[in-house]
Coordinates of C-alpha atoms and ligand atoms in Angstrom, one line a residue:
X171 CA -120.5 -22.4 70.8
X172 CA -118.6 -19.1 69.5
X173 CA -116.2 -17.6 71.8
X174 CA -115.8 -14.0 71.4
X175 CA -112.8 -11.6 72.9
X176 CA -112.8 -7.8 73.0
X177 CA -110.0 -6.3 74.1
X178 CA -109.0 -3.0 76.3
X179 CA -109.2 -1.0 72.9
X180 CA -112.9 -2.0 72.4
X181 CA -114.3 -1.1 75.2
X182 CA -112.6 2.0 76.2
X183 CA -115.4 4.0 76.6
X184 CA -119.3 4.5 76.4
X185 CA -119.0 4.1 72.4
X186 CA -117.2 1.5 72.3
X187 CA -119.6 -0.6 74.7
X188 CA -122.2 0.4 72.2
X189 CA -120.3 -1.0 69.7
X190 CA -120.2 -4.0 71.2
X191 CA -123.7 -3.8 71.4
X192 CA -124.0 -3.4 67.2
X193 CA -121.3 -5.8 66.5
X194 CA -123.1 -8.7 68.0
X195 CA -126.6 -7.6 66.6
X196 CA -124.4 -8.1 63.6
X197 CA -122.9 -11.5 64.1
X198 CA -125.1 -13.1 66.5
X199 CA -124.9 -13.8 70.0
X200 CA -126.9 -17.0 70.8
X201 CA -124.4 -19.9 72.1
X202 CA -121.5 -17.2 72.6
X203 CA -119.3 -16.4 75.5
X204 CA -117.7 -13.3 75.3
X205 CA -114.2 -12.5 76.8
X206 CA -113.8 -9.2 78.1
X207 CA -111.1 -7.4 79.0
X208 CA -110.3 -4.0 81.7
X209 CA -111.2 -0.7 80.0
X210 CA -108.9 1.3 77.8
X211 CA -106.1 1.2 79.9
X212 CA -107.2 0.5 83.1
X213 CA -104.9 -2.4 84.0
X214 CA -102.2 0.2 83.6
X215 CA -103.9 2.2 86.0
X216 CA -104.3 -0.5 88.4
X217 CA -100.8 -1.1 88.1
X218 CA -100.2 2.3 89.2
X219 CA -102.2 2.1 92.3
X220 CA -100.3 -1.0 93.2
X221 CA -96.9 0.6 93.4
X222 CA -98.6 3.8 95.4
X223 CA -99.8 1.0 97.8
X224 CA -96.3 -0.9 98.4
X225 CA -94.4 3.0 98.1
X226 CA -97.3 3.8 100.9
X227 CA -97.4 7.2 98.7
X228 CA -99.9 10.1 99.4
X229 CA -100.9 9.4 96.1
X230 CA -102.8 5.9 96.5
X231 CA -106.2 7.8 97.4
X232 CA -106.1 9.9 94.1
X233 CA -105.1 6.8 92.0
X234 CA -108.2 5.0 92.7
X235 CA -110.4 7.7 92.4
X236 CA -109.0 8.7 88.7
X237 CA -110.3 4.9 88.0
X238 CA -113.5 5.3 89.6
X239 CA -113.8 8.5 88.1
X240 CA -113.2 7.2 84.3
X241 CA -115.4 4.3 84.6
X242 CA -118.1 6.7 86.3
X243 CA -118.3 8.8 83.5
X244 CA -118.7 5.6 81.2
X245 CA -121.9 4.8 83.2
X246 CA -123.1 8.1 82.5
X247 CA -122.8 8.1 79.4
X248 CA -124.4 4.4 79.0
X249 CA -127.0 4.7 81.5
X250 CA -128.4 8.3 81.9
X251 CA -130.1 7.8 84.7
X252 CA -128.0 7.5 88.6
X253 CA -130.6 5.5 89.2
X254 CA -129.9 2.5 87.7
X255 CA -128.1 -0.6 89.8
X256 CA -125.4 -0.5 88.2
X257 CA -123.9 2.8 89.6
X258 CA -124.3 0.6 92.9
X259 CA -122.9 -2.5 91.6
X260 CA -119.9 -0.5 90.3
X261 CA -119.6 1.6 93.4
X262 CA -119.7 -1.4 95.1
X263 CA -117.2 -3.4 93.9
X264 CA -114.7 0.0 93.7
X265 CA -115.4 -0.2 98.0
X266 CA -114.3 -3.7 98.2
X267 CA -111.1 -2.9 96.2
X268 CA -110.7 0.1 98.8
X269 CA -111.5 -2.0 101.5
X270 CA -108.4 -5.0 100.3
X271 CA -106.0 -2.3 100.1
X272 CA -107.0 -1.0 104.0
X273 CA -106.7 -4.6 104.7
X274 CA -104.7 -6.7 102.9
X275 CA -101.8 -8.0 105.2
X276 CA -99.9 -9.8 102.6
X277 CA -96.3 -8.2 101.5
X278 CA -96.7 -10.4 98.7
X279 CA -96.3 -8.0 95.5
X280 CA -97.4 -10.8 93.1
X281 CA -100.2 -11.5 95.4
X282 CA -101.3 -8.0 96.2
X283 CA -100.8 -7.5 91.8
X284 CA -103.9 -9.6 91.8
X285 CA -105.8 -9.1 94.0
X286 CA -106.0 -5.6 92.8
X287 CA -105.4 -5.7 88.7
X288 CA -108.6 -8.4 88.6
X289 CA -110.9 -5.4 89.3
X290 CA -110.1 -4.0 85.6
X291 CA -111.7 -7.1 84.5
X292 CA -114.6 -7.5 87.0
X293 CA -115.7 -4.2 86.7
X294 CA -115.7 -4.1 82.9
X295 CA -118.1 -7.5 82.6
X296 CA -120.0 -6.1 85.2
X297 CA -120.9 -2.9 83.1
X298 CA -120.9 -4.2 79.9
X299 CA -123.8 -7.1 81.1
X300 CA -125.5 -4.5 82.8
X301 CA -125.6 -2.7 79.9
X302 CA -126.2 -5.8 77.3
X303 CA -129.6 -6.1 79.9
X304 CA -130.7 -3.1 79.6
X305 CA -130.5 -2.9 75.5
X306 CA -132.4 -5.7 75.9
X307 CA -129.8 -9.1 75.3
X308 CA -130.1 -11.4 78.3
X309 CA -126.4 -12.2 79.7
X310 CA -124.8 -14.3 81.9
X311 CA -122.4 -12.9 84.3
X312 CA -119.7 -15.1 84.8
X313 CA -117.2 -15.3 87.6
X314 CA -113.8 -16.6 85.6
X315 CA -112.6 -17.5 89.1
X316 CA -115.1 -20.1 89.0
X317 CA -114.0 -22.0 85.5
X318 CA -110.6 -21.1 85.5
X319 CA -108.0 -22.9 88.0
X320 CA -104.7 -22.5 88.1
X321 CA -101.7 -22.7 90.7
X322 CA -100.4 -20.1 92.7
X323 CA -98.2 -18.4 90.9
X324 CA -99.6 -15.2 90.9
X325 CA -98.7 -13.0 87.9
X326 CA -98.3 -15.7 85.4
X327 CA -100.3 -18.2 87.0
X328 CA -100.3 -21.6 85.1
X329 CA -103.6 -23.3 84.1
X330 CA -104.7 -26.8 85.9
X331 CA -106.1 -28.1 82.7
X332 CA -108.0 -31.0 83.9
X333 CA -110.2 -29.1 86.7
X334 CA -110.9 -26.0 84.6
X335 CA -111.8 -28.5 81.7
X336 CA -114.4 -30.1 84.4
X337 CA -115.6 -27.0 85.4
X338 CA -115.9 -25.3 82.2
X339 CA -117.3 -28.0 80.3
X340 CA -120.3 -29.2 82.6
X341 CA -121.1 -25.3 84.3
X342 CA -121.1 -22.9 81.2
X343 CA -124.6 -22.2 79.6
X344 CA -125.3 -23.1 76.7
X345 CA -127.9 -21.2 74.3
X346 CA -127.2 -18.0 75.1
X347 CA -125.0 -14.9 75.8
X348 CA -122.2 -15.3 78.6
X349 CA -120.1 -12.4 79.6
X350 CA -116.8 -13.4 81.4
X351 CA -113.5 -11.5 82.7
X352 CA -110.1 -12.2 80.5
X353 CA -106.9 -12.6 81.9
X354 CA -108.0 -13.6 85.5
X355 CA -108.0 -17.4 87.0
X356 CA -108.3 -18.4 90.9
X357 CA -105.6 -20.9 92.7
X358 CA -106.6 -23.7 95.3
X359 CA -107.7 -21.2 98.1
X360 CA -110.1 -19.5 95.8
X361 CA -107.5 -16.1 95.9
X362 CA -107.9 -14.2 92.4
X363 CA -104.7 -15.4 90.2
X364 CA -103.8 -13.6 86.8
X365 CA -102.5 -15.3 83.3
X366 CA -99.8 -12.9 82.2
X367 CA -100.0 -9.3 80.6
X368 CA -102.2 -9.1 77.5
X369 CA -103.5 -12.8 78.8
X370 CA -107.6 -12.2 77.9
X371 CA -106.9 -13.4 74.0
X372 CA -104.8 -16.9 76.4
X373 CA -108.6 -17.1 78.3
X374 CA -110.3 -17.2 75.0
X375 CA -108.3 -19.8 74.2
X376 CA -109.0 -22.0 77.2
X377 CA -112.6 -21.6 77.0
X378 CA -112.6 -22.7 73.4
X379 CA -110.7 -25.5 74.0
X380 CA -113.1 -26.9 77.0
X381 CA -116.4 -26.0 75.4
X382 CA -114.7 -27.5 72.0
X383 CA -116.0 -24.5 70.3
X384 CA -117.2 -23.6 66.9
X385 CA -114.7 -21.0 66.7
X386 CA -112.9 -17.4 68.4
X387 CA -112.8 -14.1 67.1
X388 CA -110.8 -11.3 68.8
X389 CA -112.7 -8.6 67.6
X390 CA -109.8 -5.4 67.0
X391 CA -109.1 -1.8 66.2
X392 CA -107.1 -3.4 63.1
X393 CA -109.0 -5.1 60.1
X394 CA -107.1 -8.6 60.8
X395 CA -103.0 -9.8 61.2
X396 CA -100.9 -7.3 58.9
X397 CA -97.7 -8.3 58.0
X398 CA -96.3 -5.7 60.3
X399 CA -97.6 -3.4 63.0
X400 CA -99.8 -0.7 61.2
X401 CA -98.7 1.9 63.8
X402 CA -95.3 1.9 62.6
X403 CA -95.3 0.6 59.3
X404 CA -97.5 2.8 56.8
X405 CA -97.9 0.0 53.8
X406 CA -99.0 -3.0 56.1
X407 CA -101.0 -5.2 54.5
X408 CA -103.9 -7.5 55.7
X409 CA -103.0 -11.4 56.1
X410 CA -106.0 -13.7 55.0
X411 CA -105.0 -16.8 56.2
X412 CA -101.9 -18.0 58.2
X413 CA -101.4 -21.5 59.6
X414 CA -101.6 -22.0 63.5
X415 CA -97.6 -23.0 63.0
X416 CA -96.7 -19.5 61.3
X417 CA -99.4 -17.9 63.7
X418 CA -97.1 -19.2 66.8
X419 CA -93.9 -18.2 65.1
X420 CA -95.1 -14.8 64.7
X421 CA -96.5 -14.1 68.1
X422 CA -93.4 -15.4 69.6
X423 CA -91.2 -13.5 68.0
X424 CA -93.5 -10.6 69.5
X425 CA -96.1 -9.6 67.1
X426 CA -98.7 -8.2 69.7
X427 CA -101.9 -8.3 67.8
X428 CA -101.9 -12.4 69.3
X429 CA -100.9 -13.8 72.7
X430 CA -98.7 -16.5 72.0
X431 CA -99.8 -19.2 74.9
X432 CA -103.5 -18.4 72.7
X433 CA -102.7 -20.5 70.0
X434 CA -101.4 -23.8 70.9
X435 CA -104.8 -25.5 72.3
X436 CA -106.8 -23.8 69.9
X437 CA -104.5 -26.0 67.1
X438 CA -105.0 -29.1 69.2
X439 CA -108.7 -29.3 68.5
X440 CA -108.2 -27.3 65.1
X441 CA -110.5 -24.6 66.4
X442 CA -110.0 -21.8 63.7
X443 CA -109.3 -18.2 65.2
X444 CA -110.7 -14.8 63.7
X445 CA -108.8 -11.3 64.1
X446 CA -111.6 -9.2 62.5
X447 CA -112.1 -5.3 63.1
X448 CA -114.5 -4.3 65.6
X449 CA -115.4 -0.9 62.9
X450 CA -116.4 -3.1 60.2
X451 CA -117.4 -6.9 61.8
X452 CA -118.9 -8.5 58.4
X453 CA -115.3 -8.1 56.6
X454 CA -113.4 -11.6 56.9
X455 CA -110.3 -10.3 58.8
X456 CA -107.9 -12.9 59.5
X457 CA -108.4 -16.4 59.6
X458 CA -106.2 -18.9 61.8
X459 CA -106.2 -22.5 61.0
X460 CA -105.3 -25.6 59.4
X461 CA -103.9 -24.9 55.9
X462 CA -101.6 -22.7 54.2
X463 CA -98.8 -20.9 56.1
X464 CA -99.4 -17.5 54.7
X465 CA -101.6 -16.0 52.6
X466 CA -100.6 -13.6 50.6
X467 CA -97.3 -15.0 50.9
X468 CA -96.2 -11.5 52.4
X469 CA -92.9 -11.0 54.1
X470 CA -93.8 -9.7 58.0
X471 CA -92.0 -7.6 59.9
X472 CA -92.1 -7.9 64.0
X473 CA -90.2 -4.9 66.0
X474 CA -89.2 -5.0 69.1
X475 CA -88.3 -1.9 70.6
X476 CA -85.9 -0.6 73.9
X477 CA -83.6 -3.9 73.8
X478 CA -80.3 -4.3 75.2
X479 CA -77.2 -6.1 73.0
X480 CA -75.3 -7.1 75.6
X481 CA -71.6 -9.1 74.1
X482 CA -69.5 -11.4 76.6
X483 CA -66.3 -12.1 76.3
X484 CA -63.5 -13.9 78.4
X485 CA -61.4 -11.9 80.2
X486 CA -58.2 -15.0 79.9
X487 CA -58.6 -15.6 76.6
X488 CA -60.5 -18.7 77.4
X489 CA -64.1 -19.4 75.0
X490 CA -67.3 -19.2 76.5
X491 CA -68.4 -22.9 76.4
X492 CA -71.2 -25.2 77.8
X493 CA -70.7 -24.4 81.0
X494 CA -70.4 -20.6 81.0
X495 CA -73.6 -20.3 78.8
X496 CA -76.2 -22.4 81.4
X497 CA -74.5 -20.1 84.0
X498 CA -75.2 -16.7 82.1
X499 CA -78.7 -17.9 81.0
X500 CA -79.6 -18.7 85.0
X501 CA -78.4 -15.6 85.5
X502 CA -81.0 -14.0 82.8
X503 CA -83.9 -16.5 84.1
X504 CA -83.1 -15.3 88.0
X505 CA -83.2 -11.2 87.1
X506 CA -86.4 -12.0 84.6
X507 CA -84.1 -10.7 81.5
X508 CA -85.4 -11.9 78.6
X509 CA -83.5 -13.5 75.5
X510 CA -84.9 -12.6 72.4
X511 CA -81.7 -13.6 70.6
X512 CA -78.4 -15.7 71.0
X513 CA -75.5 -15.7 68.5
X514 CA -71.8 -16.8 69.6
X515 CA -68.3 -16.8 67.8
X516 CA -65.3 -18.8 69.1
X517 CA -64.2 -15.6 71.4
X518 CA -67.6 -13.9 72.3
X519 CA -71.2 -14.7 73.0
X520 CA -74.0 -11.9 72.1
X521 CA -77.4 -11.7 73.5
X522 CA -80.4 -9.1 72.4
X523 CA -82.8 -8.4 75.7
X524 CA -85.5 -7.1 76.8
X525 CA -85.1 -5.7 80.5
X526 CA -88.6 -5.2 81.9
X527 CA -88.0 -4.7 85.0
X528 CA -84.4 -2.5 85.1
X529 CA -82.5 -5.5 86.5
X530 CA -79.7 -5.2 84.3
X531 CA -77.2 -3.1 86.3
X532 CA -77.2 -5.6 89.0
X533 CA -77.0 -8.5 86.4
X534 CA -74.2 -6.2 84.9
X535 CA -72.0 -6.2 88.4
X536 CA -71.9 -10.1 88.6
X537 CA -71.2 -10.5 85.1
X538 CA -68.7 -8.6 84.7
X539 CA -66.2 -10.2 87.4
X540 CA -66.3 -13.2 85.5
X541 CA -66.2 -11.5 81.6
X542 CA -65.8 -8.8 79.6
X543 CA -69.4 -7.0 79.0
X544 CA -69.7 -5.0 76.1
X545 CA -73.1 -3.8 75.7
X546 CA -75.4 -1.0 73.6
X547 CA -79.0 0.4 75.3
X548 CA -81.6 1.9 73.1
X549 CA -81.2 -0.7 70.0
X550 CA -83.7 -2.5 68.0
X551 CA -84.5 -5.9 67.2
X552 CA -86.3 -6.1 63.8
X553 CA -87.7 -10.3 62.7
X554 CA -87.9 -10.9 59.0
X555 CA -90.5 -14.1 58.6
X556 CA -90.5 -15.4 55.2
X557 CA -87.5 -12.1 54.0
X558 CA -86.4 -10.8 51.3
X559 CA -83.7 -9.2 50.0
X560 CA -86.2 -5.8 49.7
X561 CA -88.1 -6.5 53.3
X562 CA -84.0 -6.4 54.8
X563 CA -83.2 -3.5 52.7
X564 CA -86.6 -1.8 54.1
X565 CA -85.2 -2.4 57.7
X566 CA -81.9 -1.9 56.9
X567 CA -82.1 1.9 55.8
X568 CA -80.9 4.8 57.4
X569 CA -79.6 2.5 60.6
X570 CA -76.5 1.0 61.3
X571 CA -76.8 -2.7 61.8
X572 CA -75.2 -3.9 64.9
X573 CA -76.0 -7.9 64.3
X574 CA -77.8 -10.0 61.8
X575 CA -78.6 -13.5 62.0
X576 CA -80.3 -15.6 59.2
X577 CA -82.1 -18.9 59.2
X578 CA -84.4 -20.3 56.2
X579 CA -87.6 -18.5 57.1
X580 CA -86.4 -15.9 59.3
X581 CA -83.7 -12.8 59.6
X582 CA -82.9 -11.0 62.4
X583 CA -81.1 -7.8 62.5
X584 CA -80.2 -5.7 65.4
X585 CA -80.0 -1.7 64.6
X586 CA -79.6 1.7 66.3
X587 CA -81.2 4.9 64.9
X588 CA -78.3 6.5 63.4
X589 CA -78.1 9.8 65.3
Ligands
LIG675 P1 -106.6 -5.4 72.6 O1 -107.5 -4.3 72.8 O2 -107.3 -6.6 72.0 O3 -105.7 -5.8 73.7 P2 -104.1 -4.6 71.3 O4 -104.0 -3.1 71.4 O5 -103.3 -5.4 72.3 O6 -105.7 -5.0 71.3 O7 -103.8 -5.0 69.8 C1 -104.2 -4.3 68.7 C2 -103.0 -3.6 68.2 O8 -102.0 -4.5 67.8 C3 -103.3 -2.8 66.9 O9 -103.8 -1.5 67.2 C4 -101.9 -2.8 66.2 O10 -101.3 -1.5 66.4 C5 -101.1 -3.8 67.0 N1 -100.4 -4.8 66.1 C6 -99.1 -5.2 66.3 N2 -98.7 -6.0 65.4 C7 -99.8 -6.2 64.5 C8 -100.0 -6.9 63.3 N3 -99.1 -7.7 62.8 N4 -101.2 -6.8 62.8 C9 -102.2 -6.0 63.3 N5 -102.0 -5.3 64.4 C10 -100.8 -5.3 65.0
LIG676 N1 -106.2 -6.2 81.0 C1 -105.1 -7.1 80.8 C2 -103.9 -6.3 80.3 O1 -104.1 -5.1 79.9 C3 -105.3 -8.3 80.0 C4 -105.7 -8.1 78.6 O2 -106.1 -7.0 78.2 O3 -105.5 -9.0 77.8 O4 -102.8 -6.8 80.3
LIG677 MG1 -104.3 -5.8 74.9

C-alpha cells in the first residue's frame, strides 16, 4: 500500500481538488490511502472561531459563516449543481459544529480546540471523496477517529501505538482508494483529539507504519526538500536524497516542509518518504531513506524567525550551575517557552526562544528576582547543517551577529536586521 498526504496548500480551492484528481490519474490510486488535510488555511480560521467562542465576542456568528462561506464556494465550483448531496453533507456537518459550540459545556480550551479545529479536516475528506465519486474513482471515507487512538491530551495528543496498530492494520481496505482526515485522533471516550499543528504529514506516518507500506509521498507546492526555504532564499536548490538521520536533524531544527514526529517510525520499518510537487507529480522530488545523508552534499539553511535571546546572569556574583539551570528550564517547560538554543560561560547562561503564546513577561517577573535578565525581541536564529565558511558569510551579511555557536555538522548564529 502507498500512503499519500496533501496538505492545506493542495487543496485550497476547487483547482486544487482537481488537481488531486490528475495527480492520482498520474500515479495511481489502487491500494492508496490518502491523508488529507483542512483547506487552505482553514485551521487558522477555526482557530479564530475558537477564541470568539471563549472571548463570547459578537463576532463568533460571522467567523463560522466566513468558513462555510469559503468552502461553499469550493462546492460550486466542483459540483455545479446545488443539487448534489454533498451541499447537504457539508451543510450538515457545518450544523453540528454550530450545534457543539451552542452546547458544549466544557471550559476546557484544549478540549473545546478539538472539538472544533477537527472540522477543517472532516469537511475537507468529506468533499474531496465526494468529489473523487463523482469523477468517477470509488473512495473510502474514513473516520481517523476510528484508527487513530491516543490519550487525552488534547492539542498534542500522544499516539497509543499498540491499539491504533490493531485497528489500522486489520480495518483499512485494501485494493483500493481510502480518503482519511490528517492531524486528528480520538482518546478513550471516543472525544475528537488532535496531533499537534502541521500534524497531517505525523498521521501519514502512522498509517504507514501499521499498514507497513510500500512507501509516502507528501505531495507539495515545492518540487521536493531545498536546502533552504524557497520563500526566503532565491538560489534554493532541490535535495535528491537525504538520509532519515539528516531528515530528523533538519526538521528539528525547524525546517517546515517535514513534521519532525513524521520520520522516526517511518525509519523503523525503512519505509522511504517522497516530497514531490503536486504541479509536476512524475518529477522524483525528494527521496527519504536509508543511504546517503545528503545528496548534493549542499549546505542547508533553516530560519527561524520572531525569537527571543534572553541572557541570565547572577545578581551575587555566584555562577549559574546545575541547580539554577533545571530550575530556569521548568520554568520554560511550565510557560510553554521553547528552547531552540542553550550556550553558557562561567558568569552567564543564554537562551534563543520561541514565545508562542506571549508568556514571557510573566516568565520575565519570576526570573528576574532571582537573576539578571538581559534580553533582545525581534532576533533571528539561522542553522547551518553541513556550513561553510561561504553559507555563514551568506547569513552573516548586512546583520550584526548577537551569538554563534558551532558543532561539527551544524552552526548556529543568532542576528538582528541591522536597522
Ligand atoms: P502543506 O500544505 O503540506 O502543509 P506547507 O505549506 O506546510 O505545506 O509546506 C510547504 C512549504 O514549506 C513550501 O511552500 C516552502 O515555502 C516551505 N519550506 C520550508 N522549508 C523548506 C525546504 N527546506 N524545502 C522546501 N520547502 C520548504
Ligand atoms: N490542518 C492542520 C494545521 O493546519 C494540520 C496540517 O495541516 O498538517 O495545522
Ligand atoms: Mg501545513
Amino acid at each position: 500500500m502507498r500512503v499519500f498526504k496533501f496538505g492545506g496548500a493542495s487543496v485550497k480551492d476547487a483547482d486544487g481538488i482537481k488537481n488531486v484528481y490528475d495527480v492520482l490519474q498520474k500515479v495511481g490510486y489502487e491500494d492508496v490511502i490518502l491523508v488529507v488535510s483542512a483547506m487552505g488555511k482553514t485551521t487558522n480560521a477555526l482557530e479564530v472561531v475558537i477564541k470568539n467562542y471563549f472571548e463570547k465576542s459578537t463576532e463568533l456568528n460571522s467567523s463560522v459563516q466566513e468558513i462555510k462561506k469559503y468552502h461553499n464556494q469550493i462546492l460550486l465550483d466542483l459540483f455545479e449543481e446545488e443539487k448534489h448531496e454533498v451541499f447537504a453533507a457539508v451543510n450538515a456537518q457545518f450544523a453540528e459544529l454550530e450545534y457543539f459550540l451552542a452546547h458544549n459545556k466544557s471550559p476546557n480550551y484544549n478540549f473545546v480546540y478539538d472539538q472544533v479545529v477537527s472540522f477543517g479536516e472532516l469537511i475537507s475528506t468529506n468533499i474531496l471523496s465526494h468529489f473523487m465519486n463523482f469523477m468517477g474513482i470509488q473512495t473510502s471515507w474514513l473516520d481517523v477517529r476510528n484508527f487513530i487512538k491516543t490519550n487525552a491530551n488534547y492539542r498534542d495528543a500522544e499516539v497509543d501505538w499498540e491499539t491504533t496498530q490493531q485497528l489500522i492494520s486489520k480495518n483499512v481496505p485494501r485494493k483500493q482508494l481510502n480518503i482519511t482526515q490528517g492531524f486528528l485522533g480520538a482518546d478513550e471516550n471516543n472525544f475528537t483529539t488532535t496531533l499537534g499543528r502541521e500534524g497531517s504529514d505525523y498521521t501519514a506516518g502512522i498509517f504507514a507504519y501499521c499498514l507497513n507500506a510500500e512507501s509516502v509521498t507528501i505531495w507539495k507546492d515545492v518540487p521536493g526538500v531545498m536546502n533552504a526555504d524557497p520563500r526566503y532564499f532565491e538560489n534554493a536548490s532541490l535535495l535528491n536524497q537525504i538520509s532519515y538521520r539528516e531528515a530528523i536533524e533538519l526538521a528539528f531544527y525547524g525546517a517546515t516542509v517535514i513534521h519532525p514526529k513524521t520520520l522516526q517510525p517511518l525509519q523503523k520499518k525503512e519505509i522511504p518518504l517522497y516530497v514531490k510537487s503536486f504541479v509536476n507529480p512524475l518529477l522524483k522530488g525528494t527521496c527519504v531513506s536509508k543511504g546517503v545523508d545528503l545528496e548534493p552534499q549542499y549546505p542547508c539553511f533553516i530560519v527561524k524567525r520572531e525569537q527571543l535571546l534572553i541572557s541570565l546572569s547572577s545578581i551575587d556574583f555566584s555562577f549559574i550551575m546545575e541547580e539554577n539551570i533545571s530550575e530556569i528550564f521548568g520554568l520554560f517547560h511550565e510557560f510553554k517557552i521553547k528552547v531552540n538554543l542553550i550556550q553558557n560561560s562561567a558568569i552567564s547562561f543564554s537562551v534563543c526562544v520561541e514565545d508562542k503564546f506571549g508568556n514571557f513577561p510573566e516568565l520575565n517577573a519570576i526570573l528576574s528576582k532571582k537573576f539578571k535578565v538581559e534580553y533582545s525581541e525581534n532576533v533571528t536564529l539561522y542553522t547551518i547543517r553541513h556550513f561553510t565558511e561561504e553559507a555563514a558569510h551568506t547569513v552573516e551579511a548586512n546583520k550584526e551577529v548577537l551569538l554563534k555557536q558551532v558543532s561539527r555538522e551544524t552552526m548556529q548564529i543568532v542576528t538582528k536586521e541591522l536597522s
